[in-house]
Amino acid sequence: MRKYLFSAGLALLVAASSVSVTAVVQPAFAAEIKYVVNGIPITTGDIAHRAAFF
């Protein structure tokens, strides 16, 4: 019984720490507006995302 409680506690600790680490992660780069098309700003992030599909 003690083995199962230890395993469950360890799993809970790992899950809680992974959630807190992902909340602190900053974006890789700030999006910069490159173009405005029909009143819609196109950012560097949009361009990089669309280039990944090609």
PDB file of N, CA and C in Angstrom:
ATOM      1  N   MET A   1       0.828  -1.192   0.000  1.00  0.00           N
ATOM      2  CA  MET A   1       0.000   0.000   0.000  1.00  0.00           C
ATOM      3  C   MET A   1       0.870   1.253   0.000  1.00  0.00           C
ATOM      4  N   ARG A   2       1.939   1.229   0.775  1.00  0.00           N
ATOM      5  CA  ARG A   2       2.824   2.376   0.874  1.00  0.00           C
ATOM      6  C   ARG A   2       3.495   2.657  -0.474  1.00  0.00           C
ATOM      7  N   LYS A   3       3.791   1.587  -1.219  1.00  0.00           N
ATOM      8  CA  LYS A   3       4.420   1.730  -2.531  1.00  0.00           C
ATOM      9  C   LYS A   3       3.490   2.479  -3.492  1.00  0.00           C
ATOM     10  N   TYR A   4       2.201   2.169  -3.453  1.00  0.00           N
ATOM     11  CA  TYR A   4       1.241   2.823  -4.335  1.00  0.00           C
ATOM     12  C   TYR A   4       1.048   4.292  -3.968  1.00  0.00           C
ATOM     13  N   LEU A   5       1.031   4.589  -2.672  1.00  0.00           N
ATOM     14  CA  LEU A   5       0.902   5.980  -2.244  1.00  0.00           C
ATOM     15  C   LEU A   5       2.114   6.791  -2.674  1.00  0.00           C
ATOM     16  N   PHE A   6       3.300   6.203  -2.556  1.00  0.00           N
ATOM     17  CA  PHE A   6       4.513   6.890  -2.981  1.00  0.00           C
ATOM     18  C   PHE A   6       4.488   7.154  -4.483  1.00  0.00           C
ATOM     19  N   SER A   7       4.073   6.164  -5.260  1.00  0.00           N
ATOM     20  CA  SER A   7       4.001   6.318  -6.718  1.00  0.00           C
ATOM     21  C   SER A   7       2.980   7.385  -7.108  1.00  0.00           C
ATOM     22  N   ALA A   8       1.840   7.383  -6.451  1.00  0.00           N
ATOM     23  CA  ALA A   8       0.809   8.379  -6.746  1.00  0.00           C
ATOM     24  C   ALA A   8       1.279   9.776  -6.360  1.00  0.00           C
ATOM     25  N   GLY A   9       1.951   9.895  -5.235  1.00  0.00           N
ATOM     26  CA  GLY A   9       2.471  11.192  -4.812  1.00  0.00           C
ATOM     27  C   GLY A   9       3.533  11.707  -5.757  1.00  0.00           C
ATOM     28  N   LEU A  10       4.403  10.829  -6.214  1.00  0.00           N
ATOM     29  CA  LEU A  10       5.443  11.221  -7.155  1.00  0.00           C
ATOM     30  C   LEU A  10       4.839  11.652  -8.488  1.00  0.00           C
ATOM     31  N   ALA A  11       3.834  10.928  -8.951  1.00  0.00           N
ATOM     32  CA  ALA A  11       3.168  11.292 -10.199  1.00  0.00           C
ATOM     33  C   ALA A  11       2.486  12.649 -10.081  1.00  0.00           C
ATOM     34  N   LEU A  12       1.869  12.913  -8.952  1.00  0.00           N
ATOM     35  CA  LEU A  12       1.222  14.202  -8.728  1.00  0.00           C
ATOM     36  C   LEU A  12       2.244  15.329  -8.684  1.00  0.00           C
ATOM     37  N   LEU A  13       3.371  15.086  -8.059  1.00  0.00           N
ATOM     38  CA  LEU A  13       4.437  16.087  -7.991  1.00  0.00           C
ATOM     39  C   LEU A  13       4.980  16.411  -9.375  1.00  0.00           C
ATOM     40  N   VAL A  14       5.205  15.395 -10.183  1.00  0.00           N
ATOM     41  CA  VAL A  14       5.711  15.610 -11.544  1.00  0.00           C
ATOM     42  C   VAL A  14       4.689  16.372 -12.378  1.00  0.00           C
ATOM     43  N   ALA A  15       3.423  16.021 -12.264  1.00  0.00           N
ATOM     44  CA  ALA A  15       2.379  16.702 -13.028  1.00  0.00           C
ATOM     45  C   ALA A  15       2.257  18.161 -12.608  1.00  0.00           C
ATOM     46  N   ALA A  16       2.318  18.437 -11.325  1.00  0.00           N
ATOM     47  CA  ALA A  16       2.192  19.812 -10.836  1.00  0.00           C
ATOM     48  C   ALA A  16       3.396  20.649 -11.247  1.00  0.00           C
ATOM     49  N   SER A  17       4.580  20.079 -11.221  1.00  0.00           N
ATOM     50  CA  SER A  17       5.768  20.850 -11.582  1.00  0.00           C
ATOM     51  C   SER A  17       5.818  21.112 -13.078  1.00  0.00           C
ATOM     52  N   SER A  18       5.324  20.192 -13.896  1.00  0.00           N
ATOM     53  CA  SER A  18       5.341  20.425 -15.338  1.00  0.00           C
ATOM     54  C   SER A  18       4.355  21.519 -15.724  1.00  0.00           C
ATOM     55  N   VAL A  19       3.237  21.624 -15.018  1.00  0.00           N
ATOM     56  CA  VAL A  19       2.271  22.686 -15.293  1.00  0.00           C
ATOM     57  C   VAL A  19       2.859  24.039 -14.925  1.00  0.00           C
ATOM     58  N   SER A  20       3.558  24.129 -13.814  1.00  0.00           N
ATOM     59  CA  SER A  20       4.128  25.403 -13.399  1.00  0.00           C
ATOM     60  C   SER A  20       5.270  25.825 -14.304  1.00  0.00           C
ATOM     61  N   VAL A  21       6.020  24.885 -14.855  1.00  0.00           N
ATOM     62  CA  VAL A  21       7.121  25.226 -15.760  1.00  0.00           C
ATOM     63  C   VAL A  21       6.579  25.757 -17.073  1.00  0.00           C
ATOM     64  N   THR A  22       5.512  25.177 -17.599  1.00  0.00           N
ATOM     65  CA  THR A  22       4.973  25.646 -18.870  1.00  0.00           C
ATOM     66  C   THR A  22       4.317  27.013 -18.724  1.00  0.00           C
ATOM     67  N   ALA A  23       3.869  27.375 -17.544  1.00  0.00           N
ATOM     68  CA  ALA A  23       3.253  28.686 -17.344  1.00  0.00           C
ATOM     69  C   ALA A  23       4.293  29.793 -17.355  1.00  0.00           C
ATOM     70  N   VAL A  24       5.559  29.487 -17.077  1.00  0.00           N
ATOM     71  CA  VAL A  24       6.615  30.486 -16.990  1.00  0.00           C
ATOM     72  C   VAL A  24       7.314  30.690 -18.329  1.00  0.00           C
ATOM     73  N   VAL A  25       7.173  29.777 -19.268  1.00  0.00           N
ATOM     74  CA  VAL A  25       7.892  29.836 -20.539  1.00  0.00           C
ATOM     75  C   VAL A  25       7.440  31.055 -21.333  1.00  0.00           C
ATOM     76  N   GLN A  26       8.407  31.825 -21.811  1.00  0.00           N
ATOM     77  CA  GLN A  26       8.137  33.014 -22.609  1.00  0.00           C
ATOM     78  C   GLN A  26       8.098  32.637 -24.090  1.00  0.00           C
ATOM     79  N   PRO A  27       7.437  33.446 -24.922  1.00  0.00           N
ATOM     80  CA  PRO A  27       7.444  33.164 -26.354  1.00  0.00           C
ATOM     81  C   PRO A  27       8.860  33.262 -26.918  1.00  0.00           C
ATOM     82  N   ALA A  28       9.119  32.530 -27.989  1.00  0.00           N
ATOM     83  CA  ALA A  28      10.460  32.488 -28.566  1.00  0.00           C
ATOM     84  C   ALA A  28      10.858  33.838 -29.154  1.00  0.00           C
ATOM     85  N   PHE A  29       9.919  34.541 -29.741  1.00  0.00           N
ATOM     86  CA  PHE A  29      10.213  35.853 -30.292  1.00  0.00           C
ATOM     87  C   PHE A  29       8.943  36.686 -30.293  1.00  0.00           C
ATOM     88  N   ALA A  30       9.124  37.982 -30.284  1.00  0.00           N
ATOM     89  CA  ALA A  30       7.970  38.875 -30.311  1.00  0.00           C
ATOM     90  C   ALA A  30       7.526  39.053 -31.763  1.00  0.00           C
ATOM     91  N   ALA A  31       6.236  39.074 -31.985  1.00  0.00           N
ATOM     92  CA  ALA A  31       5.711  39.260 -33.334  1.00  0.00           C
ATOM     93  C   ALA A  31       5.819  40.728 -33.715  1.00  0.00           C
ATOM     94  N   GLU A  32       6.300  40.954 -34.914  1.00  0.00           N
ATOM     95  CA  GLU A  32       6.447  42.308 -35.431  1.00  0.00           C
ATOM     96  C   GLU A  32       5.567  42.420 -36.667  1.00  0.00           C
ATOM     97  N   ILE A  33       4.807  43.491 -36.775  1.00  0.00           N
ATOM     98  CA  ILE A  33       3.930  43.675 -37.929  1.00  0.00           C
ATOM     99  C   ILE A  33       4.792  43.992 -39.145  1.00  0.00           C
ATOM    100  N   LYS A  34       4.667  43.166 -40.183  1.00  0.00           N
ATOM    101  CA  LYS A  34       5.440  43.354 -41.409  1.00  0.00           C
ATOM    102  C   LYS A  34       4.608  44.026 -42.491  1.00  0.00           C
ATOM    103  N   TYR A  35       3.356  43.581 -42.660  1.00  0.00           N
ATOM    104  CA  TYR A  35       2.498  44.096 -43.712  1.00  0.00           C
ATOM    105  C   TYR A  35       1.096  44.283 -43.162  1.00  0.00           C
ATOM    106  N   VAL A  36       0.325  45.153 -43.830  1.00  0.00           N
ATOM    107  CA  VAL A  36      -1.096  45.294 -43.532  1.00  0.00           C
ATOM    108  C   VAL A  36      -1.837  45.022 -44.833  1.00  0.00           C
ATOM    109  N   VAL A  37      -2.649  43.967 -44.840  1.00  0.00           N
ATOM    110  CA  VAL A  37      -3.387  43.565 -46.036  1.00  0.00           C
ATOM    111  C   VAL A  37      -4.872  43.664 -45.722  1.00  0.00           C
ATOM    112  N   ASN A  38      -5.563  44.538 -46.440  1.00  0.00           N
ATOM    113  CA  ASN A  38      -7.002  44.760 -46.240  1.00  0.00           C
ATOM    114  C   ASN A  38      -7.325  45.081 -44.786  1.00  0.00           C
ATOM    115  N   GLY A  39      -6.474  45.853 -44.151  1.00  0.00           N
ATOM    116  CA  GLY A  39      -6.700  46.257 -42.771  1.00  0.00           C
ATOM    117  C   GLY A  39      -6.330  45.206 -41.740  1.00  0.00           C
ATOM    118  N   ILE A  40      -5.778  44.073 -42.163  1.00  0.00           N
ATOM    119  CA  ILE A  40      -5.391  42.996 -41.246  1.00  0.00           C
ATOM    120  C   ILE A  40      -3.868  42.964 -41.149  1.00  0.00           C
ATOM    121  N   PRO A  41      -3.322  43.149 -39.954  1.00  0.00           N
ATOM    122  CA  PRO A  41      -1.858  43.115 -39.820  1.00  0.00           C
ATOM    123  C   PRO A  41      -1.318  41.689 -39.974  1.00  0.00           C
ATOM    124  N   ILE A  42      -0.254  41.563 -40.754  1.00  0.00           N
ATOM    125  CA  ILE A  42       0.440  40.284 -40.939  1.00  0.00           C
ATOM    126  C   ILE A  42       1.748  40.385 -40.165  1.00  0.00           C
ATOM    127  N   THR A  43       1.918  39.525 -39.170  1.00  0.00           N
ATOM    128  CA  THR A  43       3.096  39.590 -38.305  1.00  0.00           C
ATOM    129  C   THR A  43       4.162  38.602 -38.760  1.00  0.00           C
ATOM    130  N   THR A  44       5.356  38.755 -38.189  1.00  0.00           N
ATOM    131  CA  THR A  44       6.443  37.825 -38.494  1.00  0.00           C
ATOM    132  C   THR A  44       6.084  36.418 -38.040  1.00  0.00           C
ATOM    133  N   GLY A  45       5.327  36.314 -36.976  1.00  0.00           N
ATOM    134  CA  GLY A  45       4.878  35.000 -36.512  1.00  0.00           C
ATOM    135  C   GLY A  45       3.931  34.347 -37.507  1.00  0.00           C
ATOM    136  N   ASP A  46       3.031  35.141 -38.093  1.00  0.00           N
ATOM    137  CA  ASP A  46       2.126  34.618 -39.122  1.00  0.00           C
ATOM    138  C   ASP A  46       2.909  34.125 -40.332  1.00  0.00           C
ATOM    139  N   ILE A  47       3.908  34.901 -40.738  1.00  0.00           N
ATOM    140  CA  ILE A  47       4.717  34.531 -41.898  1.00  0.00           C
ATOM    141  C   ILE A  47       5.475  33.234 -41.626  1.00  0.00           C
ATOM    142  N   ALA A  48       6.069  33.116 -40.455  1.00  0.00           N
ATOM    143  CA  ALA A  48       6.810  31.898 -40.108  1.00  0.00           C
ATOM    144  C   ALA A  48       5.878  30.694 -40.034  1.00  0.00           C
ATOM    145  N   HIS A  49       4.680  30.902 -39.493  1.00  0.00           N
ATOM    146  CA  HIS A  49       3.716  29.807 -39.377  1.00  0.00           C
ATOM    147  C   HIS A  49       3.259  29.342 -40.757  1.00  0.00           C
ATOM    148  N   ARG A  50       2.996  30.290 -41.637  1.00  0.00           N
ATOM    149  CA  ARG A  50       2.546  29.936 -42.986  1.00  0.00           C
ATOM    150  C   ARG A  50       3.667  29.306 -43.798  1.00  0.00           C
ATOM    151  N   ALA A  51       4.904  29.746 -43.585  1.00  0.00           N
ATOM    152  CA  ALA A  51       6.045  29.176 -44.310  1.00  0.00           C
ATOM    153  C   ALA A  51       6.267  27.720 -43.923  1.00  0.00           C
ATOM    154  N   ALA A  52       5.875  27.345 -42.731  1.00  0.00           N
ATOM    155  CA  ALA A  52       6.046  25.963 -42.286  1.00  0.00           C
ATOM    156  C   ALA A  52       5.164  25.000 -43.084  1.00  0.00           C
ATOM    157  N   PHE A  53       4.082  25.492 -43.655  1.00  0.00           N
ATOM    158  CA  PHE A  53       3.195  24.640 -44.436  1.00  0.00           C
ATOM    159  C   PHE A  53       3.736  24.361 -45.831  1.00  0.00           C
ATOM    160  N   PHE A  54       4.646  25.225 -46.305  1.00  0.00           N
ATOM    161  CA  PHE A  54       5.175  25.053 -47.678  1.00  0.00           C
ATOM    162  C   PHE A  54       6.286  24.099 -47.747  1.00  0.00           C
TER     163      PHE A  54
END
